[in-house]
Amino acid sequence: MFRLVLATLRVRKGSAIAGFLALFCAALIVGACGVLLETGIRGAIPAERYSGTPVVVAADQQIRWTETKVKDKGDGEVKTKSKEKAKALSERAWLPTSVGDKLAAVPGAQVIEDLIFPADVLADGGFLPGVDGNPTWGHGWSSAALTPYVLASGAEPRGDGDVVIDAELADRAGLEVGDETVVQSTSTPKTYRVTGIARPEATVDQQSALFFTAGEARRLAGHDGTVSAYGVFGAGRDQVEAAVAGTEAVVSSGDERGAVEFVDAASARVKLTSMGGALAGTSLIVAMLVVVGTFALAVQQRYRELAMLRAIGATPRQVRKMISREALLLGVLAAIPGALLGIPLASVIRAKFVSLGTIPDSLQLARSPFPIIAAMAATVGAAFIAARVTARRTARIRPAEALAEAAIERRTLGLGRVLAGLIFTVLAACITLLLTVLHTEPAAMPVTYLSVLMWMVALSLLGPYLTRGAIGLLGVPLRAFPVGGFLAALNSKANSRRVASVITPLALLIGMTSTILFVPVTLSDAAADEMKAGMKADYVVASLGSGVPAPAAEALRGTPGVTSVTEVLNTTIWAGQDKRSAQGLSSAGVATVVDPEVTTGSLEKLAPGSIAMSDLAVQGRKIGDTVPVTMGDGVETKFQLVAVYGRALGFGDVLLAHEDVVGHVDAPLARTVLIKGDVSPDQLRDRVKDFPGLMVTDRSGFQEAQAERQQTNAEVNLVFMGLIIAFTAIAVVNTLAMAIVDRIREFALMRLVGTTRRQVFDVLHWELGVIVLIAAALGTGAALLTLTGFSTGMVGSSTPSISLGTYAVVLLGALGLGLVATILPARMVLRRNPAEDINGRQ
């Protein structure tokens, strides 16, 4: 049997290469997704500033709660099941200094406190980013020992106007000992004298550091009575844990220190896990569609060969075993290199995410054999399942009917396939309906891609019937064109199964690409519309550095003609157990600056201690209710609900008073300041001229900034889903090329009866036009149904945003792929001797 398998693969090189490519791409993408998924679960976060610290004590960087489920088992018996859940905080949690007192009591322990706060250096008229674009953080000089940083020149800071700068940052800023520089931290920009240049004795390439005196660091950090972390020397971990037992402190050592240092990496892990898992699942479904389609076409092309085997006595089991072994051999050969190359592909994806700011550079790629083994297993399994599915009907052909079955394409589908197609149609409709009630992006995104895939599975199962009906409609106008159109109509009708096999990957390409491209467009357009409708500010002041200082906002309030100034600070909170995007707004006059479309209550009542929620986030709460909230840094508090509004996409899920947010974020300066009043931009610029890095624009500037954030999110989705688009595009070329190469005898016969090469190409062009038209109709229909459900749930409108220009590019791209995959193989085939081809020479 194995010799027969090898002989078949050698003779059927075209279908073998096509199957290999489909499986290779499947292993490549699944392997890359597996690496990213593992990175999200257990990716390393190497310590840098804490690399010289044996033990680090910090606050718990997780929000935790217990989920209890009660199940009535009948007969009065009730079963209660509790499970603790945790999510990464969005901001740094701070630790009470009382913990430091407990640590200082440990015999032999040397305890060093660390304060972390943003601090940007002004250079050449702008704020200098940290190394490789990473953040620049300020600290107290005593915490330099945690790395350690040592002075390369100069001396430690002794007064509140002194600063020590790390050597890499000083070199880029052109600063030396004795120079003065402006630093923008958490308050008014201040001029400091550089007293020293420090170099780390460990590798520090994910951040830049400035060191101040202990008093100045405490003032800039602004967290009285708390610290970012403690570094402990001279005591073991067990001693430290015993000392802080009963507090909320978390003790870390070894590799755990990195997660304390880079708190954003923990939330990035969660994001990467969800994205990697969603893409891996989507990839597997797409891979099954593509691989099954490829094998189905390959087996269909071998009907004559398989029919001969049945006619000479081969049993159905033997035929299935032969096809399965061929698939397993191809699967193994393709899975090994594909899965291994998934590692460098994952590295490329990670680098792109880092450049987009989706994940920090501190989160290192996890490398282990598990994703590779899983990708190989999934690929070989997909090959085996595809082979068994496609060989099932062929192996059941009775020997007496074998040659007739090979000569004439069967016009009906099996009952099982039809039932499966109807089941997937119902399933796709249910998932699309589910989309209409999903109102959050994390919940809607995976379901959106699942919806379009389920529609495509249904279309692939019922493809021959749908194709035959479409060809019947298109055949009438096609017959009006002699030779090319006429022959294309007849050929497509006679070979509807083959045409359907080619249409499926092309429809998948069009449907998936349209969905991926227009989902973020629908969101961004709706957000832009809501922002435009709700923005009443006349001008916006934005910062090119760490934010707009509070004194600058006060200066703007004193400008003649200005009636309202609102500072805007973005964060993430938890309302109960629901994660919500939030904005902190200066409460005085806020209703005159923004209009989030309040439906209940009044935004004018927004003040410290109160909260406004969108109608999607309010979840049955009523005006006057107390809303338990966990702030981004883990502090639990309560707010009174004063307003419910409708424009969640434009203004976020929750609005809070700026005063209630500013103490719970890592960067407390407002990113933007909204201004209402009869005033000129020059007057505003004059007011903030003493604050470097601020720019004044009209309200469109704020809308552009919001649009840029939406565009970044769209790029993140496109990076992930672009892999599937590329995979599907390869499948399109693969399938079309297979279909053309299999028609050698047909083209030879056409040449021998007098058809010219030009006329053959004319037939192919008409056939390709029919294929692209049907694929466009099916793919667009699946995408439109999905997008309508998504838009209804997320935007509240059944009309998604679709760019006709972008859609035209998608169709032209599909047509271009079709032309390449059709014309090039056809040119190679038509160069052959038709007399030899008609006799069956391959």
PDB file of N, CA and C in Angstrom, residues 250-336:
ATOM      1  N   VAL A 250       2.645  41.473  47.599  1.00  0.00           N
ATOM      2  CA  VAL A 250       3.034  40.277  46.855  1.00  0.00           C
ATOM      3  C   VAL A 250       4.555  40.244  46.785  1.00  0.00           C
ATOM      4  N   VAL A 251       5.127  39.114  47.142  1.00  0.00           N
ATOM      5  CA  VAL A 251       6.584  38.954  47.160  1.00  0.00           C
ATOM      6  C   VAL A 251       7.019  38.259  45.873  1.00  0.00           C
ATOM      7  N   SER A 252       8.040  38.819  45.213  1.00  0.00           N
ATOM      8  CA  SER A 252       8.520  38.270  43.945  1.00  0.00           C
ATOM      9  C   SER A 252      10.026  38.113  43.988  1.00  0.00           C
ATOM     10  N   SER A 253      10.495  37.096  43.295  1.00  0.00           N
ATOM     11  CA  SER A 253      11.925  36.886  43.137  1.00  0.00           C
ATOM     12  C   SER A 253      12.156  36.174  41.814  1.00  0.00           C
ATOM     13  N   GLY A 254      13.403  36.108  41.382  1.00  0.00           N
ATOM     14  CA  GLY A 254      13.711  35.430  40.128  1.00  0.00           C
ATOM     15  C   GLY A 254      12.981  36.067  38.959  1.00  0.00           C
ATOM     16  N   ASP A 255      12.383  35.207  38.097  1.00  0.00           N
ATOM     17  CA  ASP A 255      11.710  35.694  36.895  1.00  0.00           C
ATOM     18  C   ASP A 255      10.439  36.485  37.200  1.00  0.00           C
ATOM     19  N   GLU A 256       9.902  36.343  38.423  1.00  0.00           N
ATOM     20  CA  GLU A 256       8.664  37.044  38.773  1.00  0.00           C
ATOM     21  C   GLU A 256       8.880  38.558  38.877  1.00  0.00           C
ATOM     22  N   ARG A 257      10.118  39.005  39.080  1.00  0.00           N
ATOM     23  CA  ARG A 257      10.388  40.425  39.282  1.00  0.00           C
ATOM     24  C   ARG A 257      10.015  41.264  38.058  1.00  0.00           C
ATOM     25  N   GLY A 258      10.146  40.690  36.861  1.00  0.00           N
ATOM     26  CA  GLY A 258       9.848  41.441  35.647  1.00  0.00           C
ATOM     27  C   GLY A 258       8.397  41.873  35.567  1.00  0.00           C
ATOM     28  N   ALA A 259       7.483  41.004  36.022  1.00  0.00           N
ATOM     29  CA  ALA A 259       6.062  41.348  35.985  1.00  0.00           C
ATOM     30  C   ALA A 259       5.740  42.505  36.921  1.00  0.00           C
ATOM     31  N   VAL A 260       6.501  42.621  38.028  1.00  0.00           N
ATOM     32  CA  VAL A 260       6.309  43.748  38.947  1.00  0.00           C
ATOM     33  C   VAL A 260       6.823  45.032  38.317  1.00  0.00           C
ATOM     34  N   GLU A 261       7.935  44.934  37.631  1.00  0.00           N
ATOM     35  CA  GLU A 261       8.545  46.109  37.012  1.00  0.00           C
ATOM     36  C   GLU A 261       7.732  46.613  35.830  1.00  0.00           C
ATOM     37  N   PHE A 262       7.276  45.697  34.977  1.00  0.00           N
ATOM     38  CA  PHE A 262       6.529  46.065  33.768  1.00  0.00           C
ATOM     39  C   PHE A 262       5.071  45.642  33.942  1.00  0.00           C
ATOM     40  N   VAL A 263       4.285  46.477  34.590  1.00  0.00           N
ATOM     41  CA  VAL A 263       2.900  46.093  34.897  1.00  0.00           C
ATOM     42  C   VAL A 263       2.052  46.023  33.632  1.00  0.00           C
ATOM     43  N   ASP A 264       2.453  46.781  32.582  1.00  0.00           N
ATOM     44  CA  ASP A 264       1.670  46.731  31.359  1.00  0.00           C
ATOM     45  C   ASP A 264       1.828  45.391  30.649  1.00  0.00           C
ATOM     46  N   ALA A 265       2.905  44.663  30.930  1.00  0.00           N
ATOM     47  CA  ALA A 265       3.110  43.372  30.294  1.00  0.00           C
ATOM     48  C   ALA A 265       2.076  42.353  30.748  1.00  0.00           C
ATOM     49  N   ALA A 266       1.592  42.480  31.989  1.00  0.00           N
ATOM     50  CA  ALA A 266       0.590  41.539  32.494  1.00  0.00           C
ATOM     51  C   ALA A 266      -0.722  41.669  31.727  1.00  0.00           C
ATOM     52  N   SER A 267      -1.176  42.911  31.517  1.00  0.00           N
ATOM     53  CA  SER A 267      -2.399  43.105  30.742  1.00  0.00           C
ATOM     54  C   SER A 267      -2.182  42.727  29.285  1.00  0.00           C
ATOM     55  N   ALA A 268      -0.950  42.949  28.787  1.00  0.00           N
ATOM     56  CA  ALA A 268      -0.647  42.561  27.406  1.00  0.00           C
ATOM     57  C   ALA A 268      -0.712  41.046  27.243  1.00  0.00           C
ATOM     58  N   ARG A 269      -0.338  40.336  28.286  1.00  0.00           N
ATOM     59  CA  ARG A 269      -0.447  38.867  28.242  1.00  0.00           C
ATOM     60  C   ARG A 269      -1.889  38.433  28.011  1.00  0.00           C
ATOM     61  N   VAL A 270      -2.797  39.054  28.751  1.00  0.00           N
ATOM     62  CA  VAL A 270      -4.214  38.718  28.604  1.00  0.00           C
ATOM     63  C   VAL A 270      -4.691  39.017  27.189  1.00  0.00           C
ATOM     64  N   LYS A 271      -4.292  40.184  26.690  1.00  0.00           N
ATOM     65  CA  LYS A 271      -4.693  40.574  25.339  1.00  0.00           C
ATOM     66  C   LYS A 271      -4.135  39.610  24.302  1.00  0.00           C
ATOM     67  N   LEU A 272      -2.867  39.253  24.454  1.00  0.00           N
ATOM     68  CA  LEU A 272      -2.227  38.359  23.495  1.00  0.00           C
ATOM     69  C   LEU A 272      -2.828  36.958  23.572  1.00  0.00           C
ATOM     70  N   THR A 273      -3.180  36.528  24.774  1.00  0.00           N
ATOM     71  CA  THR A 273      -3.814  35.216  24.926  1.00  0.00           C
ATOM     72  C   THR A 273      -5.151  35.172  24.209  1.00  0.00           C
ATOM     73  N   SER A 274      -5.965  36.220  24.391  1.00  0.00           N
ATOM     74  CA  SER A 274      -7.281  36.239  23.745  1.00  0.00           C
ATOM     75  C   SER A 274      -7.151  36.349  22.232  1.00  0.00           C
ATOM     76  N   MET A 275      -6.230  37.224  21.765  1.00  0.00           N
ATOM     77  CA  MET A 275      -6.053  37.372  20.328  1.00  0.00           C
ATOM     78  C   MET A 275      -5.468  36.110  19.704  1.00  0.00           C
ATOM     79  N   GLY A 276      -4.455  35.532  20.372  1.00  0.00           N
ATOM     80  CA  GLY A 276      -3.846  34.319  19.841  1.00  0.00           C
ATOM     81  C   GLY A 276      -4.820  33.159  19.804  1.00  0.00           C
ATOM     82  N   GLY A 277      -5.626  33.024  20.861  1.00  0.00           N
ATOM     83  CA  GLY A 277      -6.617  31.956  20.894  1.00  0.00           C
ATOM     84  C   GLY A 277      -7.677  32.126  19.828  1.00  0.00           C
ATOM     85  N   ALA A 278      -8.159  33.377  19.656  1.00  0.00           N
ATOM     86  CA  ALA A 278      -9.188  33.640  18.648  1.00  0.00           C
ATOM     87  C   ALA A 278      -8.651  33.367  17.244  1.00  0.00           C
ATOM     88  N   LEU A 279      -7.414  33.809  16.978  1.00  0.00           N
ATOM     89  CA  LEU A 279      -6.844  33.599  15.652  1.00  0.00           C
ATOM     90  C   LEU A 279      -6.543  32.127  15.406  1.00  0.00           C
ATOM     91  N   ALA A 280      -6.070  31.426  16.450  1.00  0.00           N
ATOM     92  CA  ALA A 280      -5.791  30.002  16.291  1.00  0.00           C
ATOM     93  C   ALA A 280      -7.066  29.243  15.938  1.00  0.00           C
ATOM     94  N   GLY A 281      -8.163  29.553  16.646  1.00  0.00           N
ATOM     95  CA  GLY A 281      -9.430  28.899  16.338  1.00  0.00           C
ATOM     96  C   GLY A 281      -9.925  29.230  14.945  1.00  0.00           C
ATOM     97  N   THR A 282      -9.842  30.515  14.575  1.00  0.00           N
ATOM     98  CA  THR A 282     -10.262  30.923  13.234  1.00  0.00           C
ATOM     99  C   THR A 282      -9.391  30.261  12.182  1.00  0.00           C
ATOM    100  N   SER A 283      -8.088  30.201  12.442  1.00  0.00           N
ATOM    101  CA  SER A 283      -7.165  29.591  11.483  1.00  0.00           C
ATOM    102  C   SER A 283      -7.482  28.123  11.256  1.00  0.00           C
ATOM    103  N   LEU A 284      -7.820  27.425  12.336  1.00  0.00           N
ATOM    104  CA  LEU A 284      -8.129  26.007  12.191  1.00  0.00           C
ATOM    105  C   LEU A 284      -9.373  25.790  11.334  1.00  0.00           C
ATOM    106  N   ILE A 285     -10.384  26.647  11.541  1.00  0.00           N
ATOM    107  CA  ILE A 285     -11.602  26.512  10.733  1.00  0.00           C
ATOM    108  C   ILE A 285     -11.301  26.816   9.272  1.00  0.00           C
ATOM    109  N   VAL A 286     -10.551  27.908   9.035  1.00  0.00           N
ATOM    110  CA  VAL A 286     -10.183  28.250   7.661  1.00  0.00           C
ATOM    111  C   VAL A 286      -9.338  27.137   7.051  1.00  0.00           C
ATOM    112  N   ALA A 287      -8.386  26.617   7.849  1.00  0.00           N
ATOM    113  CA  ALA A 287      -7.526  25.542   7.343  1.00  0.00           C
ATOM    114  C   ALA A 287      -8.349  24.327   6.932  1.00  0.00           C
ATOM    115  N   MET A 288      -9.336  23.964   7.751  1.00  0.00           N
ATOM    116  CA  MET A 288     -10.180  22.825   7.399  1.00  0.00           C
ATOM    117  C   MET A 288     -10.945  23.089   6.114  1.00  0.00           C
ATOM    118  N   LEU A 289     -11.481  24.291   5.970  1.00  0.00           N
ATOM    119  CA  LEU A 289     -12.184  24.632   4.729  1.00  0.00           C
ATOM    120  C   LEU A 289     -11.273  24.518   3.519  1.00  0.00           C
ATOM    121  N   VAL A 290     -10.085  25.108   3.646  1.00  0.00           N
ATOM    122  CA  VAL A 290      -9.160  25.136   2.517  1.00  0.00           C
ATOM    123  C   VAL A 290      -8.634  23.739   2.202  1.00  0.00           C
ATOM    124  N   VAL A 291      -8.227  23.004   3.243  1.00  0.00           N
ATOM    125  CA  VAL A 291      -7.650  21.677   3.030  1.00  0.00           C
ATOM    126  C   VAL A 291      -8.694  20.707   2.488  1.00  0.00           C
ATOM    127  N   VAL A 292      -9.893  20.742   3.067  1.00  0.00           N
ATOM    128  CA  VAL A 292     -10.959  19.874   2.557  1.00  0.00           C
ATOM    129  C   VAL A 292     -11.261  20.208   1.107  1.00  0.00           C
ATOM    130  N   GLY A 293     -11.322  21.508   0.779  1.00  0.00           N
ATOM    131  CA  GLY A 293     -11.572  21.903  -0.605  1.00  0.00           C
ATOM    132  C   GLY A 293     -10.476  21.431  -1.546  1.00  0.00           C
ATOM    133  N   THR A 294      -9.223  21.570  -1.107  1.00  0.00           N
ATOM    134  CA  THR A 294      -8.103  21.140  -1.941  1.00  0.00           C
ATOM    135  C   THR A 294      -8.136  19.627  -2.174  1.00  0.00           C
ATOM    136  N   PHE A 295      -8.357  18.860  -1.099  1.00  0.00           N
ATOM    137  CA  PHE A 295      -8.400  17.408  -1.243  1.00  0.00           C
ATOM    138  C   PHE A 295      -9.627  16.954  -2.045  1.00  0.00           C
ATOM    139  N   ALA A 296     -10.739  17.664  -1.860  1.00  0.00           N
ATOM    140  CA  ALA A 296     -11.942  17.304  -2.616  1.00  0.00           C
ATOM    141  C   ALA A 296     -11.694  17.445  -4.109  1.00  0.00           C
ATOM    142  N   LEU A 297     -11.053  18.549  -4.504  1.00  0.00           N
ATOM    143  CA  LEU A 297     -10.754  18.750  -5.923  1.00  0.00           C
ATOM    144  C   LEU A 297      -9.743  17.715  -6.414  1.00  0.00           C
ATOM    145  N   ALA A 298      -8.747  17.396  -5.581  1.00  0.00           N
ATOM    146  CA  ALA A 298      -7.747  16.407  -5.971  1.00  0.00           C
ATOM    147  C   ALA A 298      -8.375  15.033  -6.165  1.00  0.00           C
ATOM    148  N   VAL A 299      -9.261  14.636  -5.249  1.00  0.00           N
ATOM    149  CA  VAL A 299      -9.918  13.342  -5.371  1.00  0.00           C
ATOM    150  C   VAL A 299     -10.879  13.336  -6.552  1.00  0.00           C
ATOM    151  N   GLN A 300     -11.560  14.462  -6.755  1.00  0.00           N
ATOM    152  CA  GLN A 300     -12.477  14.569  -7.894  1.00  0.00           C
ATOM    153  C   GLN A 300     -11.728  14.379  -9.206  1.00  0.00           C
ATOM    154  N   GLN A 301     -10.502  14.906  -9.274  1.00  0.00           N
ATOM    155  CA  GLN A 301      -9.703  14.766 -10.485  1.00  0.00           C
ATOM    156  C   GLN A 301      -9.222  13.335 -10.693  1.00  0.00           C
ATOM    157  N   ARG A 302      -9.303  12.525  -9.644  1.00  0.00           N
ATOM    158  CA  ARG A 302      -8.813  11.140  -9.728  1.00  0.00           C
ATOM    159  C   ARG A 302      -9.956  10.128  -9.819  1.00  0.00           C
ATOM    160  N   TYR A 303     -11.161  10.599 -10.163  1.00  0.00           N
ATOM    161  CA  TYR A 303     -12.285   9.672 -10.227  1.00  0.00           C
ATOM    162  C   TYR A 303     -12.012   8.507 -11.177  1.00  0.00           C
ATOM    163  N   ARG A 304     -11.409   8.821 -12.328  1.00  0.00           N
ATOM    164  CA  ARG A 304     -11.157   7.752 -13.300  1.00  0.00           C
ATOM    165  C   ARG A 304     -10.193   6.714 -12.710  1.00  0.00           C
ATOM    166  N   GLU A 305      -9.135   7.208 -12.096  1.00  0.00           N
ATOM    167  CA  GLU A 305      -8.145   6.307 -11.483  1.00  0.00           C
ATOM    168  C   GLU A 305      -8.768   5.478 -10.370  1.00  0.00           C
ATOM    169  N   LEU A 306      -9.532   6.141  -9.486  1.00  0.00           N
ATOM    170  CA  LEU A 306     -10.162   5.430  -8.382  1.00  0.00           C
ATOM    171  C   LEU A 306     -11.236   4.473  -8.877  1.00  0.00           C
ATOM    172  N   ALA A 307     -11.921   4.884  -9.953  1.00  0.00           N
ATOM    173  CA  ALA A 307     -12.937   4.008 -10.526  1.00  0.00           C
ATOM    174  C   ALA A 307     -12.312   2.729 -11.080  1.00  0.00           C
ATOM    175  N   MET A 308     -11.158   2.857 -11.703  1.00  0.00           N
ATOM    176  CA  MET A 308     -10.457   1.681 -12.215  1.00  0.00           C
ATOM    177  C   MET A 308     -10.069   0.745 -11.063  1.00  0.00           C
ATOM    178  N   LEU A 309      -9.598   1.302  -9.978  1.00  0.00           N
ATOM    179  CA  LEU A 309      -9.244   0.484  -8.829  1.00  0.00           C
ATOM    180  C   LEU A 309     -10.452  -0.289  -8.308  1.00  0.00           C
ATOM    181  N   ARG A 310     -11.602   0.400  -8.246  1.00  0.00           N
ATOM    182  CA  ARG A 310     -12.820  -0.294  -7.787  1.00  0.00           C
ATOM    183  C   ARG A 310     -13.245  -1.355  -8.789  1.00  0.00           C
ATOM    184  N   ALA A 311     -13.058  -1.061 -10.073  1.00  0.00           N
ATOM    185  CA  ALA A 311     -13.486  -2.008 -11.100  1.00  0.00           C
ATOM    186  C   ALA A 311     -12.646  -3.279 -11.093  1.00  0.00           C
ATOM    187  N   ILE A 312     -11.380  -3.188 -10.705  1.00  0.00           N
ATOM    188  CA  ILE A 312     -10.522  -4.375 -10.696  1.00  0.00           C
ATOM    189  C   ILE A 312     -10.489  -5.060  -9.332  1.00  0.00           C
ATOM    190  N   GLY A 313     -11.380  -4.611  -8.435  1.00  0.00           N
ATOM    191  CA  GLY A 313     -11.557  -5.364  -7.198  1.00  0.00           C
ATOM    192  C   GLY A 313     -11.129  -4.697  -5.915  1.00  0.00           C
ATOM    193  N   ALA A 314     -10.654  -3.464  -5.956  1.00  0.00           N
ATOM    194  CA  ALA A 314     -10.268  -2.780  -4.724  1.00  0.00           C
ATOM    195  C   ALA A 314     -11.508  -2.535  -3.864  1.00  0.00           C
ATOM    196  N   THR A 315     -11.398  -2.815  -2.579  1.00  0.00           N
ATOM    197  CA  THR A 315     -12.526  -2.621  -1.672  1.00  0.00           C
ATOM    198  C   THR A 315     -12.608  -1.155  -1.246  1.00  0.00           C
ATOM    199  N   PRO A 316     -13.795  -0.710  -0.800  1.00  0.00           N
ATOM    200  CA  PRO A 316     -13.902   0.678  -0.292  1.00  0.00           C
ATOM    201  C   PRO A 316     -12.899   0.979   0.802  1.00  0.00           C
ATOM    202  N   ARG A 317     -12.659  -0.003   1.694  1.00  0.00           N
ATOM    203  CA  ARG A 317     -11.695   0.211   2.779  1.00  0.00           C
ATOM    204  C   ARG A 317     -10.299   0.438   2.240  1.00  0.00           C
ATOM    205  N   GLN A 318      -9.922  -0.285   1.212  1.00  0.00           N
ATOM    206  CA  GLN A 318      -8.596  -0.120   0.621  1.00  0.00           C
ATOM    207  C   GLN A 318      -8.447   1.241  -0.039  1.00  0.00           C
ATOM    208  N   VAL A 319      -9.499   1.693  -0.716  1.00  0.00           N
ATOM    209  CA  VAL A 319      -9.455   3.016  -1.345  1.00  0.00           C
ATOM    210  C   VAL A 319      -9.333   4.103  -0.290  1.00  0.00           C
ATOM    211  N   ARG A 320     -10.126   4.008   0.767  1.00  0.00           N
ATOM    212  CA  ARG A 320     -10.041   4.997   1.841  1.00  0.00           C
ATOM    213  C   ARG A 320      -8.662   4.977   2.501  1.00  0.00           C
ATOM    214  N   LYS A 321      -8.140   3.784   2.725  1.00  0.00           N
ATOM    215  CA  LYS A 321      -6.825   3.673   3.355  1.00  0.00           C
ATOM    216  C   LYS A 321      -5.751   4.295   2.472  1.00  0.00           C
ATOM    217  N   MET A 322      -5.818   4.077   1.166  1.00  0.00           N
ATOM    218  CA  MET A 322      -4.821   4.648   0.267  1.00  0.00           C
ATOM    219  C   MET A 322      -4.868   6.179   0.294  1.00  0.00           C
ATOM    220  N   ILE A 323      -6.074   6.726   0.182  1.00  0.00           N
ATOM    221  CA  ILE A 323      -6.197   8.188   0.186  1.00  0.00           C
ATOM    222  C   ILE A 323      -5.791   8.762   1.535  1.00  0.00           C
ATOM    223  N   SER A 324      -6.158   8.083   2.632  1.00  0.00           N
ATOM    224  CA  SER A 324      -5.795   8.573   3.966  1.00  0.00           C
ATOM    225  C   SER A 324      -4.291   8.571   4.166  1.00  0.00           C
ATOM    226  N   ARG A 325      -3.616   7.521   3.676  1.00  0.00           N
ATOM    227  CA  ARG A 325      -2.165   7.470   3.833  1.00  0.00           C
ATOM    228  C   ARG A 325      -1.464   8.527   2.988  1.00  0.00           C
ATOM    229  N   GLU A 326      -2.014   8.780   1.814  1.00  0.00           N
ATOM    230  CA  GLU A 326      -1.457   9.867   1.012  1.00  0.00           C
ATOM    231  C   GLU A 326      -1.562  11.189   1.781  1.00  0.00           C
ATOM    232  N   ALA A 327      -2.734  11.415   2.372  1.00  0.00           N
ATOM    233  CA  ALA A 327      -2.938  12.660   3.122  1.00  0.00           C
ATOM    234  C   ALA A 327      -2.026  12.723   4.342  1.00  0.00           C
ATOM    235  N   LEU A 328      -1.876  11.606   5.052  1.00  0.00           N
ATOM    236  CA  LEU A 328      -1.007  11.607   6.219  1.00  0.00           C
ATOM    237  C   LEU A 328       0.441  11.877   5.846  1.00  0.00           C
ATOM    238  N   LEU A 329       0.898  11.283   4.746  1.00  0.00           N
ATOM    239  CA  LEU A 329       2.265  11.524   4.305  1.00  0.00           C
ATOM    240  C   LEU A 329       2.470  12.986   3.937  1.00  0.00           C
ATOM    241  N   LEU A 330       1.530  13.544   3.177  1.00  0.00           N
ATOM    242  CA  LEU A 330       1.617  14.966   2.836  1.00  0.00           C
ATOM    243  C   LEU A 330       1.545  15.830   4.092  1.00  0.00           C
ATOM    244  N   GLY A 331       0.657  15.427   5.023  1.00  0.00           N
ATOM    245  CA  GLY A 331       0.515  16.198   6.255  1.00  0.00           C
ATOM    246  C   GLY A 331       1.795  16.250   7.063  1.00  0.00           C
ATOM    247  N   VAL A 332       2.468  15.117   7.192  1.00  0.00           N
ATOM    248  CA  VAL A 332       3.724  15.076   7.944  1.00  0.00           C
ATOM    249  C   VAL A 332       4.795  15.898   7.240  1.00  0.00           C
ATOM    250  N   LEU A 333       4.916  15.714   5.911  1.00  0.00           N
ATOM    251  CA  LEU A 333       5.937  16.446   5.152  1.00  0.00           C
ATOM    252  C   LEU A 333       5.718  17.950   5.208  1.00  0.00           C
ATOM    253  N   ALA A 334       4.448  18.386   5.229  1.00  0.00           N
ATOM    254  CA  ALA A 334       4.152  19.827   5.250  1.00  0.00           C
ATOM    255  C   ALA A 334       4.164  20.390   6.663  1.00  0.00           C
ATOM    256  N   ALA A 335       3.748  19.585   7.645  1.00  0.00           N
ATOM    257  CA  ALA A 335       3.598  20.098   9.007  1.00  0.00           C
ATOM    258  C   ALA A 335       4.934  20.420   9.655  1.00  0.00           C
ATOM    259  N   ILE A 336       5.956  19.622   9.393  1.00  0.00           N
ATOM    260  CA  ILE A 336       7.236  19.821  10.068  1.00  0.00           C
ATOM    261  C   ILE A 336       7.865  21.170   9.705  1.00  0.00           C
TER     262      ILE A 336
END
